[in-house]
Short mmCIF file of C-alpha atoms in Angstrom, two decimals:
data_model
loop_
_atom_site.label_atom_id
_atom_site.label_comp_id
_atom_site.label_asym_id
_atom_site.label_seq_id
_atom_site.Cartn_x
_atom_site.Cartn_y
_atom_site.Cartn_z
CA MET A 11 30.79 8.95 -25.74
CA ALA A 12 33.45 9.82 -23.18
CA VAL A 13 37.08 10.82 -23.60
CA SER A 14 39.99 10.56 -21.27
CA LEU A 15 42.22 13.59 -20.66
CA ALA A 16 45.04 11.57 -19.08
CA ASP A 17 48.67 12.32 -19.96
CA ASN A 18 49.79 9.88 -22.63
CA ASP A 19 53.27 10.52 -24.05
CA ASP A 20 53.11 8.02 -26.88
CA ASP A 21 49.77 9.13 -28.36
CA ASP A 22 48.47 12.66 -28.84
CA ASP A 23 44.91 11.53 -29.78
CA PHE A 24 42.18 11.34 -27.20
CA SER A 25 41.24 7.75 -26.39
CA GLU A 26 37.69 6.63 -25.66
CA THR A 27 36.68 5.15 -22.34
CA HIS A 28 34.04 2.46 -22.34
CA ASP A 29 31.81 2.95 -19.29
CA ILE A 30 28.18 1.94 -18.98
CA ASN A 31 25.80 4.82 -18.42
CA VAL A 32 23.25 3.50 -15.89
CA THR A 33 21.15 6.67 -15.62
CA PRO A 34 18.63 5.66 -18.35
CA PHE A 35 18.36 2.19 -16.82
CA ILE A 36 17.52 3.66 -13.40
CA ASP A 37 14.95 5.98 -15.00
CA VAL A 38 13.22 3.05 -16.67
CA ILE A 39 13.17 1.04 -13.43
CA LEU A 40 11.64 3.96 -11.51
CA VAL A 41 8.92 4.42 -14.14
CA LEU A 42 8.08 0.69 -14.00
CA LEU A 43 7.96 0.85 -10.21
CA ILE A 44 5.46 3.71 -10.34
CA ILE A 45 3.32 1.86 -12.91
CA PHE A 46 3.19 -1.28 -10.76
CA MET A 47 2.44 0.71 -7.60
CA VAL A 48 -0.54 2.34 -9.32
CA ALA A 49 -1.79 -0.85 -11.00
CA ALA A 50 -1.54 -3.20 -7.98
CA PRO A 51 -4.60 -1.86 -6.08
CA LEU A 52 -6.66 -2.10 -9.26
CA SER A 53 -6.26 -5.88 -9.44
CA THR A 54 -8.88 -6.66 -6.78
CA VAL A 55 -12.30 -8.20 -7.36
CA ASP A 56 -14.69 -5.50 -8.55
CA LEU A 57 -18.17 -7.04 -8.65
CA PRO A 58 -20.94 -4.82 -7.29
CA ILE A 59 -22.13 -6.80 -4.27
CA ASP A 60 -23.82 -5.21 -1.25
CA LEU A 61 -22.08 -7.10 1.57
CA PRO A 62 -23.45 -7.12 5.11
CA THR A 63 -21.24 -5.72 7.88
CA SER A 64 -19.69 -7.64 10.73
CA SER A 65 -18.07 -6.56 13.98
CA ALA A 66 -15.80 -9.62 14.09
CA THR A 67 -12.06 -9.07 14.30
CA PRO A 68 -10.63 -9.04 10.76
CA GLN A 69 -8.31 -11.92 9.92
CA LYS A 70 -5.29 -11.92 7.64
CA LYS A 71 -6.06 -12.77 4.01
CA PRO A 72 -3.78 -14.99 1.93
CA ASP A 73 -1.80 -13.45 -0.91
CA LYS A 74 -4.09 -14.69 -3.68
CA PRO A 75 -7.52 -15.50 -2.25
CA THR A 76 -10.13 -17.25 -4.37
CA TYR A 77 -13.41 -15.32 -4.20
CA LEU A 78 -16.71 -17.00 -5.03
CA SER A 79 -19.47 -14.39 -5.36
CA ILE A 80 -23.23 -14.81 -5.36
CA LYS A 81 -24.70 -11.81 -7.17
CA PRO A 82 -28.18 -10.35 -6.48
CA ASP A 83 -29.58 -12.22 -9.51
CA LEU A 84 -28.27 -15.47 -7.90
CA THR A 85 -25.59 -16.05 -10.53
CA LEU A 86 -22.13 -17.17 -9.43
CA ALA A 87 -18.71 -15.73 -10.25
CA ILE A 88 -15.18 -16.86 -9.41
CA GLY A 89 -13.20 -13.67 -9.11
CA GLU A 90 -14.86 -11.61 -11.84
CA ASN A 91 -15.55 -14.52 -14.20
CA PRO A 92 -19.16 -15.80 -14.32
CA VAL A 93 -19.60 -19.53 -13.83
CA GLN A 94 -22.62 -21.85 -14.05
CA ARG A 95 -23.58 -23.81 -10.93
CA ALA A 96 -23.10 -27.12 -12.75
CA GLU A 97 -19.55 -26.11 -13.72
CA LEU A 98 -18.53 -24.60 -10.36
CA ILE A 99 -16.51 -27.52 -8.98
CA GLY A 100 -14.83 -28.23 -12.33
CA THR A 101 -13.84 -24.57 -12.65
CA LEU A 102 -12.42 -24.50 -9.10
CA ASP A 103 -10.51 -27.73 -9.79
CA GLY A 104 -9.10 -26.19 -12.97
CA LEU A 105 -7.64 -23.13 -11.23
CA SER A 106 -3.86 -23.40 -11.04
CA ASP A 107 -3.51 -21.80 -7.59
CA MET A 108 -6.47 -23.62 -6.00
CA SER A 109 -6.45 -26.84 -4.01
CA LYS A 110 -9.02 -28.50 -1.78
CA ASP A 111 -7.10 -27.57 1.38
CA LYS A 112 -7.14 -23.82 0.60
CA TYR A 113 -9.93 -21.51 1.68
CA VAL A 114 -12.68 -20.36 -0.67
CA PHE A 115 -13.85 -16.85 0.26
CA LEU A 116 -17.63 -16.76 -0.25
CA ARG A 117 -19.22 -13.36 -0.87
CA ALA A 118 -22.99 -13.00 -1.12
CA ASP A 119 -25.10 -9.92 -1.75
CA ARG A 120 -27.30 -8.80 1.13
CA SER A 121 -30.44 -9.63 -0.92
CA VAL A 122 -29.45 -13.29 -1.51
CA PRO A 123 -31.79 -15.64 0.39
CA TYR A 124 -30.22 -17.76 3.11
CA GLY A 125 -31.30 -20.95 1.33
CA GLU A 126 -29.35 -19.98 -1.79
CA LEU A 127 -26.22 -19.28 0.27
CA MET A 128 -26.53 -22.66 1.98
CA GLY A 129 -27.11 -24.33 -1.40
CA VAL A 130 -23.82 -22.95 -2.73
CA MET A 131 -22.01 -23.99 0.46
CA GLU A 132 -23.45 -27.51 0.09
CA LEU A 133 -22.32 -27.57 -3.54
CA LEU A 134 -18.79 -26.62 -2.43
CA ARG A 135 -18.83 -29.27 0.33
CA SER A 136 -19.98 -31.99 -2.07
CA GLY A 137 -17.09 -31.06 -4.38
CA GLY A 138 -14.55 -31.45 -1.57
CA TYR A 139 -14.13 -27.76 -0.72
CA ALA A 140 -14.97 -27.81 2.98
CA ARG A 141 -12.80 -24.81 3.91
CA VAL A 142 -15.09 -21.83 3.27
CA LYS A 143 -14.83 -18.36 4.79
CA LEU A 144 -17.70 -15.88 4.59
CA VAL A 145 -16.81 -12.32 3.56
CA ALA A 146 -18.48 -9.27 5.12
CA LEU A 147 -17.73 -5.57 5.40
CA GLU A 148 -15.86 -4.51 8.50
CA GLY A 149 -17.91 -2.61 11.05
CA PRO A 150 -16.86 -0.93 14.28
CA PRO A 151 -16.25 -3.41 17.13
CA GLY A 152 -19.25 -3.82 19.41
CA ALA A 153 -21.67 -2.27 16.89
CA PRO A 154 -24.58 -4.37 15.66
CA ALA A 155 -24.41 -5.52 12.07
CA ALA A 156 -26.30 -3.42 9.56
CA GLY A 157 -29.73 -4.79 8.90
CA ALA A 158 -29.89 -6.54 12.28
CA ALA A 159 -33.16 -6.26 14.16
CA GLN A 160 -33.11 -3.77 17.02
CA PRO A 161 -35.09 -4.67 20.19
#
């Protein structure tokens, strides 16, 4: 509550001034900003997959990429949600931010056989998802990929 100490000849009582105190509002906004800054990096895909490395130049990712992961036990996951192979295309079609002209980022564990990786890519192609990008760990430029045969 605030009072005005202005000179008023007709009234000897103090009158109230009605101003909005914005300090608590700013405090709340700053606390929310800190919470979102801490929580934003935690919203990435967190499946334990041992990705191979690549020395290719990294490309810019879209804001909300759709990750399809092949785990070491050959099960599939979209983001962090497990999905059956038979339901893969239906699940991708049901995603609100996914369309057939957007890229699907395919991650596969290092122990996944090449035939399994190609089988999932063929499944995506048959469902109309022809735009697939393979995900690997970034390595130093010019260095051979980890696990590559040395002459």
